Short mmCIF file of C-alpha atoms in Angstrom, two decimals:
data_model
loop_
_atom_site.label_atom_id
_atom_site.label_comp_id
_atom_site.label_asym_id
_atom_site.label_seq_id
_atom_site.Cartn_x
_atom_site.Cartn_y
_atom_site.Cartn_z
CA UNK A 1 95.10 90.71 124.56
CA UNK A 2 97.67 91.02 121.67
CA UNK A 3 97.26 93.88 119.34
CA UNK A 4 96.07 93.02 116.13
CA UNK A 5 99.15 94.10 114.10
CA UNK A 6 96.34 95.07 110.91
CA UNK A 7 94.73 97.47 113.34
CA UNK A 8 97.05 100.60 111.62
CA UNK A 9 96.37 103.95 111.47
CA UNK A 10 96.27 105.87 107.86
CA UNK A 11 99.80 106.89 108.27
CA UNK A 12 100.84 103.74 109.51
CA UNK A 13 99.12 101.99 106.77
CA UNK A 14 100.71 104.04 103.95
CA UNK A 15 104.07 103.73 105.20
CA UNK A 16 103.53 99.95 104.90
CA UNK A 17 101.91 100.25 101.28
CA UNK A 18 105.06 101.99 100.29
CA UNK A 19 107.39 99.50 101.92
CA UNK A 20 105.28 96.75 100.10
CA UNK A 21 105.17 98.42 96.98
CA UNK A 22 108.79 99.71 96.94
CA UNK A 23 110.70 97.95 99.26
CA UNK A 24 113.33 96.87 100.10
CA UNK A 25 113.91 100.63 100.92
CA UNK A 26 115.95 103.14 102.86
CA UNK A 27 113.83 104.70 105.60
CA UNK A 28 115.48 108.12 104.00
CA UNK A 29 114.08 107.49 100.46
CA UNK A 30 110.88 106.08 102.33
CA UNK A 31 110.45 109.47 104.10
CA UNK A 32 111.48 111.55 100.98
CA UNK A 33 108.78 109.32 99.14
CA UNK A 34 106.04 110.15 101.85
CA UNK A 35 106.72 113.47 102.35
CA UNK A 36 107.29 112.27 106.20
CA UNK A 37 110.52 113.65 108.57
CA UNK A 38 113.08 111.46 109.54
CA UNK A 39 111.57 111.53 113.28
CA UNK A 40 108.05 110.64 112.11
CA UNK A 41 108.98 107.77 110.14
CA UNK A 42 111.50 106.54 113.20
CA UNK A 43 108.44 106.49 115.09
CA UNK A 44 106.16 105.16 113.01
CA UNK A 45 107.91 101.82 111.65
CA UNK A 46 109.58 101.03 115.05
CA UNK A 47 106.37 99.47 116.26
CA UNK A 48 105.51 97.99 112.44
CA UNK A 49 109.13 96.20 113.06
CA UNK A 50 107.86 94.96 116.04
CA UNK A 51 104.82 93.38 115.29
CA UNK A 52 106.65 91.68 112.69
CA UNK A 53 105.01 93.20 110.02
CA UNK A 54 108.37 95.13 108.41
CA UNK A 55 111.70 93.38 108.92
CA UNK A 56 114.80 95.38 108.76
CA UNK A 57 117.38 94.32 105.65
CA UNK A 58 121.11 93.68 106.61
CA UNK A 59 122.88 97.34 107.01
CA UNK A 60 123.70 99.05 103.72
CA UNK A 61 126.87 101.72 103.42
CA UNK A 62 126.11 104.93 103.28
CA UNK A 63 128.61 108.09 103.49
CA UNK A 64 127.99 110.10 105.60
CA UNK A 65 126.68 108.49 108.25
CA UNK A 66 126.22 104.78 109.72
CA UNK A 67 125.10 101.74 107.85
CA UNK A 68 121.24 102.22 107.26
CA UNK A 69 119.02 99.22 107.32
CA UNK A 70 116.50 98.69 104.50
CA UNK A 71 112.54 97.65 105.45
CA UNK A 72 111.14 95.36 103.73
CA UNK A 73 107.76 93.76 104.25
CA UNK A 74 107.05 90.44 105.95
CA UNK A 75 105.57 88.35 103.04
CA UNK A 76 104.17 85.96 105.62
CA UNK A 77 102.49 88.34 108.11
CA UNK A 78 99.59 87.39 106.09
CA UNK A 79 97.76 85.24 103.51
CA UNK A 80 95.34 86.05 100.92
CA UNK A 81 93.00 83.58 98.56
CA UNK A 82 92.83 84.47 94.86
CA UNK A 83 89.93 83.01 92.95
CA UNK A 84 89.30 83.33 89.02
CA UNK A 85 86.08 82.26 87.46
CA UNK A 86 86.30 80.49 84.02
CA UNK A 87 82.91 79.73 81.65
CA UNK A 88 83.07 75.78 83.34
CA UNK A 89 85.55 75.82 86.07
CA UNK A 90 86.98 77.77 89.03
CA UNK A 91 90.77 78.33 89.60
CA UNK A 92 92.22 79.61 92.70
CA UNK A 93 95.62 80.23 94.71
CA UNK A 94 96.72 81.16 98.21
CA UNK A 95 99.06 84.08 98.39
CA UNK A 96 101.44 85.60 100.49
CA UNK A 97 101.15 89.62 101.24
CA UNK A 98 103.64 89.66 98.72
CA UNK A 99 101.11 88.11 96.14
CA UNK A 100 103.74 84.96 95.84
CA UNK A 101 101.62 82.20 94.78
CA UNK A 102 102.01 79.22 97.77
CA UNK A 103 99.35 76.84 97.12
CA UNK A 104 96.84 76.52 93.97
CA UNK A 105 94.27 74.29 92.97
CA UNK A 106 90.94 74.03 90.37
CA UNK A 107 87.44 72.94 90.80
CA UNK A 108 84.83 71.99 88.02
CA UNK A 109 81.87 74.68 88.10
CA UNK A 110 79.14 71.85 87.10
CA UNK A 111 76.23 75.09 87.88
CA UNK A 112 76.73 78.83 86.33
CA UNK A 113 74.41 80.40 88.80
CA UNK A 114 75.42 82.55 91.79
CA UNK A 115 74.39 79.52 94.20
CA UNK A 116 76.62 77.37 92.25
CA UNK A 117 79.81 79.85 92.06
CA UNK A 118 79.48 80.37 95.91
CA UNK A 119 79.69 77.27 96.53
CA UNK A 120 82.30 75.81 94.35
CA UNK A 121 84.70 78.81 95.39
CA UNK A 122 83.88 78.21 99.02
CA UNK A 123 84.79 74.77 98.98
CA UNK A 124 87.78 75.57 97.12
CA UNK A 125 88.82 77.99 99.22
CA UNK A 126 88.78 75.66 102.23
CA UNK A 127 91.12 73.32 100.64
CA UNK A 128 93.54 76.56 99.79
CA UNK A 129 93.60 77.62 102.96
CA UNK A 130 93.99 74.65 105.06
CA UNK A 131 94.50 75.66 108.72
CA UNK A 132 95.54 79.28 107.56
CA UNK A 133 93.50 81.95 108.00
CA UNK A 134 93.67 84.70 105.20
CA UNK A 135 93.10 87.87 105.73
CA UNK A 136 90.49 88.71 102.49
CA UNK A 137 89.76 86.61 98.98
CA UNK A 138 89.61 88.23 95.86
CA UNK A 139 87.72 87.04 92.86
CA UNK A 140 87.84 87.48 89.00
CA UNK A 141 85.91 87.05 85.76
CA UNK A 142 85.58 88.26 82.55
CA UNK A 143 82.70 90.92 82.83
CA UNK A 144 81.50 94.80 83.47
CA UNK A 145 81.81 95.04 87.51
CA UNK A 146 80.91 97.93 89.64
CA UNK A 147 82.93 99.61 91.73
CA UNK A 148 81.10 98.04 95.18
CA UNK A 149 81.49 94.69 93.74
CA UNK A 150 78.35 94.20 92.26
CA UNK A 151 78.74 92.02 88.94
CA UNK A 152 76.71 93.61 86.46
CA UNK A 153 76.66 91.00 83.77
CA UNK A 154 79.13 88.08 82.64
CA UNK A 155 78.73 86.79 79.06
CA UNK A 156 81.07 84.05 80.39
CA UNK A 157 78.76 82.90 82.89
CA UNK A 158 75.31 84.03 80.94
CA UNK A 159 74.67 86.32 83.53
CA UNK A 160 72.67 89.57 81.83
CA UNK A 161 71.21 91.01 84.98
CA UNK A 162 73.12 92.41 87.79
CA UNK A 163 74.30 89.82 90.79
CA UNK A 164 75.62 90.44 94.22
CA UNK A 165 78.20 87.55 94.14
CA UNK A 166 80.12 89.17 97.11
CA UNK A 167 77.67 89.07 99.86
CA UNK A 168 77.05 85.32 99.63
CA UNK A 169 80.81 84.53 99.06
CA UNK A 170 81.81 86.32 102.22
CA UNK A 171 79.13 84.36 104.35
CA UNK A 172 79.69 81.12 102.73
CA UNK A 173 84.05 81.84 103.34
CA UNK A 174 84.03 84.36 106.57
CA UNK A 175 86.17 86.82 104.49
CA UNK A 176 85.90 89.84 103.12
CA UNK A 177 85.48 89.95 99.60
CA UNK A 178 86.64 92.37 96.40
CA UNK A 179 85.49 91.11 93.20
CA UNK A 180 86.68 92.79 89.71
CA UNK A 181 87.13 92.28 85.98
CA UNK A 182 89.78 89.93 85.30
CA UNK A 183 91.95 92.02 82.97
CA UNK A 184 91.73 94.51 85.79
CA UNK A 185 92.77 91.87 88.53
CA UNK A 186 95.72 90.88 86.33
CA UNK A 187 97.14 94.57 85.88
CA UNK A 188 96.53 95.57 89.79
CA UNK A 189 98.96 92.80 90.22
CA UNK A 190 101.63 93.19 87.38
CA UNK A 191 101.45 96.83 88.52
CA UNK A 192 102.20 96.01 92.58
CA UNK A 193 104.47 92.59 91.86
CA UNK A 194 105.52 91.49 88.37
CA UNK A 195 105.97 93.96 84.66
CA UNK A 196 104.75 97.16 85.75
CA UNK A 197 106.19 97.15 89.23
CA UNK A 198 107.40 101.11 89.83
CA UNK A 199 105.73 102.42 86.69
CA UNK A 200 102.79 105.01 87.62
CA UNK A 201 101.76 104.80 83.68
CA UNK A 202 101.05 101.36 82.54
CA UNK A 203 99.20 98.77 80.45
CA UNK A 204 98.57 95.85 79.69
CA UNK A 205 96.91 94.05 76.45
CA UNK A 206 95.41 90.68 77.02
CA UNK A 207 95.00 88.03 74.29
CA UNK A 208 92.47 85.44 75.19
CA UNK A 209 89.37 84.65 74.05
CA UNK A 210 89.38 87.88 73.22
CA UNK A 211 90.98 90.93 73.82
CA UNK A 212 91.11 92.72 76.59
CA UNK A 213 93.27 96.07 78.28
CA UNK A 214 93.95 97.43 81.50
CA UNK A 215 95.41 100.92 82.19
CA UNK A 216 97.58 102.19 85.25
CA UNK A 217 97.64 106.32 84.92
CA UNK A 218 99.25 108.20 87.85
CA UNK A 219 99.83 104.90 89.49
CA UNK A 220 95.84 104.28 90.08
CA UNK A 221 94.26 101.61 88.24
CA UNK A 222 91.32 103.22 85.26
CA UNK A 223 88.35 101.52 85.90
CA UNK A 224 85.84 103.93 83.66
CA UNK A 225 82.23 104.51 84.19
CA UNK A 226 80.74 101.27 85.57
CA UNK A 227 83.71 99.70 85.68
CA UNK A 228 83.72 98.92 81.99
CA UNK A 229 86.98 100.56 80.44
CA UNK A 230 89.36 98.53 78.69
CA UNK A 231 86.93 97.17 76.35
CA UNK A 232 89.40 97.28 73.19
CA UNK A 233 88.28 94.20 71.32
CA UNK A 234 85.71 96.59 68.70
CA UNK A 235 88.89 98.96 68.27
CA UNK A 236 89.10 98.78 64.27
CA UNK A 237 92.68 98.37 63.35
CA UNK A 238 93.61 100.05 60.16
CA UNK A 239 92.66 97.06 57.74
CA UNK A 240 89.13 97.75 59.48
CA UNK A 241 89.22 94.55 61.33
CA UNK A 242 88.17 94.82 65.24
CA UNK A 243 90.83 93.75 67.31
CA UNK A 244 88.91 90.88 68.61
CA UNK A 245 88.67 89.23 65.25
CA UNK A 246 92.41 90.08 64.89
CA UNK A 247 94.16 89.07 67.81
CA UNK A 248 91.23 86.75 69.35
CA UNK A 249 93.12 83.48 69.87
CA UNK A 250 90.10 81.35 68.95
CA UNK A 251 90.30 82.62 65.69
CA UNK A 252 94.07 82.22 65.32
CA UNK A 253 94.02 78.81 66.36
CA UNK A 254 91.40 77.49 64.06
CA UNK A 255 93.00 79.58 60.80
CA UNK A 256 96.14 77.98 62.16
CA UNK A 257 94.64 74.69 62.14
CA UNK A 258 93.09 74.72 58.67
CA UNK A 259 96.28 75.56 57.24
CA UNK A 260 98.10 72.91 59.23
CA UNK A 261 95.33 70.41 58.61
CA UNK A 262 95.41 68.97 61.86
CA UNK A 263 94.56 69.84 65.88
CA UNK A 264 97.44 72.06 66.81
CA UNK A 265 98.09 73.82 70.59
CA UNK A 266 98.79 78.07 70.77
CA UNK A 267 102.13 76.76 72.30
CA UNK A 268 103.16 74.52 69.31
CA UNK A 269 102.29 77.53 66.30
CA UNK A 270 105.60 79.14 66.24
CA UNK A 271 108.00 76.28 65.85
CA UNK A 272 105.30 74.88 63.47
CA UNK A 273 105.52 78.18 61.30
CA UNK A 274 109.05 77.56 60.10
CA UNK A 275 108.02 74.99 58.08
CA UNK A 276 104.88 76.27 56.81
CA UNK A 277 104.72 79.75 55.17
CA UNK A 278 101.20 80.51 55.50
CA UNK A 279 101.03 80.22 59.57
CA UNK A 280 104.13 82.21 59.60
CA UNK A 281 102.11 84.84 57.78
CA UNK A 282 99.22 84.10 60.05
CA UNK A 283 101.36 84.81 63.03
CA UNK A 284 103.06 87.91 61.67
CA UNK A 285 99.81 89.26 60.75
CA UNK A 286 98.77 89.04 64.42
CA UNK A 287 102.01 89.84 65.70
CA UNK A 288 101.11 93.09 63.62
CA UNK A 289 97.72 93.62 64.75
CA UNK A 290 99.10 93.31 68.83
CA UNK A 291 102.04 95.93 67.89
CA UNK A 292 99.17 98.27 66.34
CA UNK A 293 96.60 97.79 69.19
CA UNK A 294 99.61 98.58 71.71
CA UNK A 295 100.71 101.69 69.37
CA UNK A 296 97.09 102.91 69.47
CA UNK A 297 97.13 102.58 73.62
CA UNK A 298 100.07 104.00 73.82
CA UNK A 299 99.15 107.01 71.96
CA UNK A 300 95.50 107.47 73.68
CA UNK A 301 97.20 106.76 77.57
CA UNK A 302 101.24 107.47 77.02
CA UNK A 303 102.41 104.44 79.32
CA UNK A 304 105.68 104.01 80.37
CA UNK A 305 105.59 100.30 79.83
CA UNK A 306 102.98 97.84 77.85
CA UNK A 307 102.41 94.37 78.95
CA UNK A 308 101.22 92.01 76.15
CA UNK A 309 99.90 89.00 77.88
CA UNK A 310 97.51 86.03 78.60
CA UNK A 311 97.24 82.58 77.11
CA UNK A 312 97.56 83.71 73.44
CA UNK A 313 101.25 85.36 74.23
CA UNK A 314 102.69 82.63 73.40
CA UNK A 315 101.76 82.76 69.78
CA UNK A 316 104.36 85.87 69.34
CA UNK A 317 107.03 83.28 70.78
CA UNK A 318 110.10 85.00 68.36
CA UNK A 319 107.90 87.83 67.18
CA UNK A 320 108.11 90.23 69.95
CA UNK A 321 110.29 92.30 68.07
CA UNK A 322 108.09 92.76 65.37
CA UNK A 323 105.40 93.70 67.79
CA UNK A 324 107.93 96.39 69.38
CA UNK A 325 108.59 97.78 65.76
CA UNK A 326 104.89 98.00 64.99
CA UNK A 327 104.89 99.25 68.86
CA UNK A 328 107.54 101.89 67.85
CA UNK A 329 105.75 103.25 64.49
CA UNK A 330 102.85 104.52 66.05
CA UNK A 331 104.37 106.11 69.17
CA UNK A 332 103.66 109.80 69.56
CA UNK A 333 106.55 111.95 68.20
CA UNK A 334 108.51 113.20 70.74
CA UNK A 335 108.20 111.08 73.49
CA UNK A 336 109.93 107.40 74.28
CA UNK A 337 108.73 104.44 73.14
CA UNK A 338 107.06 102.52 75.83
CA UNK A 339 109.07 99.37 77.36
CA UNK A 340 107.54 95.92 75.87
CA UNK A 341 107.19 93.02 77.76
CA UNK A 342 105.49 90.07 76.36
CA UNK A 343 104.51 87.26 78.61
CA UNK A 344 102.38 83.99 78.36
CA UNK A 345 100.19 83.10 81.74
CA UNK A 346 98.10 80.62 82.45
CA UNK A 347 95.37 79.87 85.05
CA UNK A 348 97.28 80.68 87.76
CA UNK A 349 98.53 84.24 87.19
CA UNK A 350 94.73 85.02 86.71
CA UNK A 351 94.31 83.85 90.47
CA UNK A 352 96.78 85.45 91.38
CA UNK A 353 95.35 88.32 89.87
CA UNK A 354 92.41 88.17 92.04
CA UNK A 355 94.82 87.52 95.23
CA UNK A 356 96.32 90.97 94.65
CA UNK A 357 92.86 92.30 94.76
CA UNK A 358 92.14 91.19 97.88
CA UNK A 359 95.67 92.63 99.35
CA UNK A 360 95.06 96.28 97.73
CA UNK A 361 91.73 96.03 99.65
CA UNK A 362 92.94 95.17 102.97
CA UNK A 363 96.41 97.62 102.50
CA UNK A 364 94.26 100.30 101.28
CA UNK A 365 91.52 100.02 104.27
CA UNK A 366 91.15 103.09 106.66
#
């Protein structure tokens, strides 16, 4: 019988987390990384090469010495199924190991109870999937989780008491399962594959519905007691306004839209605010508030970069700068700014999110 090429040992398995995680890479800076001799890591990604799970880069110079040949992982040794939950609707993606997004799709959620969230995402998941089989699914929502998995209560959903959402999911799908806050999901991947990718100190600032943060510190994701840090929307800023009612983009929009006098979209603010000088206060003010809230992260955690994302990003469309300058003011003395990056996402990054759950689990597994 073939060898199941996930059935590594710890060394094996960190040697591959690394390659994922910082490849491509130089078996010498791999080693140096690892703390492993040249020998030991010869002999432990020659069979990883084999089994197709590394690939070897084309040769790259090096003096002294012959060409060396980068690993990199094998983004389609495996597949992974990323699942978000929203307050009436389920969004999901299939992934490869690299957490590239292949396939996505939605489903209505027409019942908020456990029942009707394991089924919904197990259909879904079948149509994601096809004839694939991925290796573990990972699933999101906006709540307090604990570390196990078990969802201690979802406003979104109206879910006060605590639920064991995995257990069912992974009977009703055959996978394993990792569940988490959203806002977590989303940084565990911009931390692996997208803003903070080689940063061990970073955040990231979400405005939604409302706001949310999740912190990276010595390259392991914060998670707090019962799973609940992050929670910045009651931070006052200094007007004494909580950064919820400052940055929330429900309340944005609909100031926005009394002042326009019409139905407007996020997307359509900024180009609107040229003509109209009292949105283009409205969006400084919250391009203000964002810049603040990142200053006060920044000087509570010291990241090396700051994400400011989610579906209300796009509302500091032109303003990012002001943000950074806000950003910049409130920086500790004496150490660098932290690098800004401000990005809208949409349904599918969550998912995606949730996929890169799933492949920390299954890379992380003993």
């Amino acid at each position: 019988m073939k060898r199941d090429r996930w059935s590594l040992d710890p060394t094996s398995l960190r040697v591959t987390l690394g390659v994922l995680r910082h490849g491509p890479i130089s078996r010498a800076e791999l080693g140096r990384m690892l703390g492993l001799s040249s020998a030991s890591l010869t002999r432990i990604t020659e069979p990883l090469v084999r089994s197709g799970l590394l690939i070897e880069g084309a040769p790259q110079p090096r003096s002294p010495g012959r060409p060396s040949l980068p690993l990199e992982i094998a983004a389609g040794a495996a597949t992974f199924v990323g699942i978000k939950l929203a307050r009436d609707a389920v969004h999901g993606v299939l992934t490869d190991l690299k957490g590239t997004i292949m396939r996505s799709g939605s489903a209505p959620l027409p019942e908020a109870t456990p029942d009707g969230v394991t089924a919904t995402i197990a259909a879904l998941s079948d149509v994601l999937r096809g004839r694939r089989r991925p290796r573990a699914i990972g699933v999101s929502l906006a709540g307090t989780v604990a570390e196990d998995g078990l969802v201690r209560g979802t406003y979104l959903l109206g879910w006060s008491e605590p639920v064991d959402l995995a257990g069912p999911i992974e009977a009703a799908t055959g996978m394993p399962v990792v569940i988490d806050n959203d806002v977590n999901a989303f940084t565990v991947a911009e931390h692996w594959f997208g803003a903070g990718r080689g940063a061990d100190d970073f955040a990231v600032i979400t405005l939604g519905a409302g706001v949310g943060m999740g912190l990276v510190s010595g390259d392991e994701l914060v998670r707090g007691h019962g799973g609940a840090a992050g929670m910045v929307g009651p931070v006052l800023l200094r007007d004494g306004r909580p950064a919820w009612r400052a940055a929330g983009v429900p309340f944005v929009v609909e100031e926005a839209q009394r002042i326009l006098g019409r139905d407007a979209t996020p997307a359509e603010l900024p180009g609107l605010a040229v003509d109209f000088p009292a949105l283009a206060a409205l969006l400084d003010d919250l391009a203000d508030a964002t810049g603040e809230l990142a200053g006060t992260v920044s000087a509570i955690a010291a990241p090396e970069r700051i994400l400011v994302a989610g579906e209300g990003a796009v509302l500091l469309t032109g303003r990012e700068p002001r943000v950074a300058e806000r950003l910049a003011a409130m920086s500790p003395i004496g150490l660098p700014t932290p690098g800004l990056v401000v990005e809208a996402v949409g349904d599918q990054e969550w998912a995606r999110g949730a996929a890169a759950l799933a492949i920390r689990s299954r890379m992380r597994a003993s």
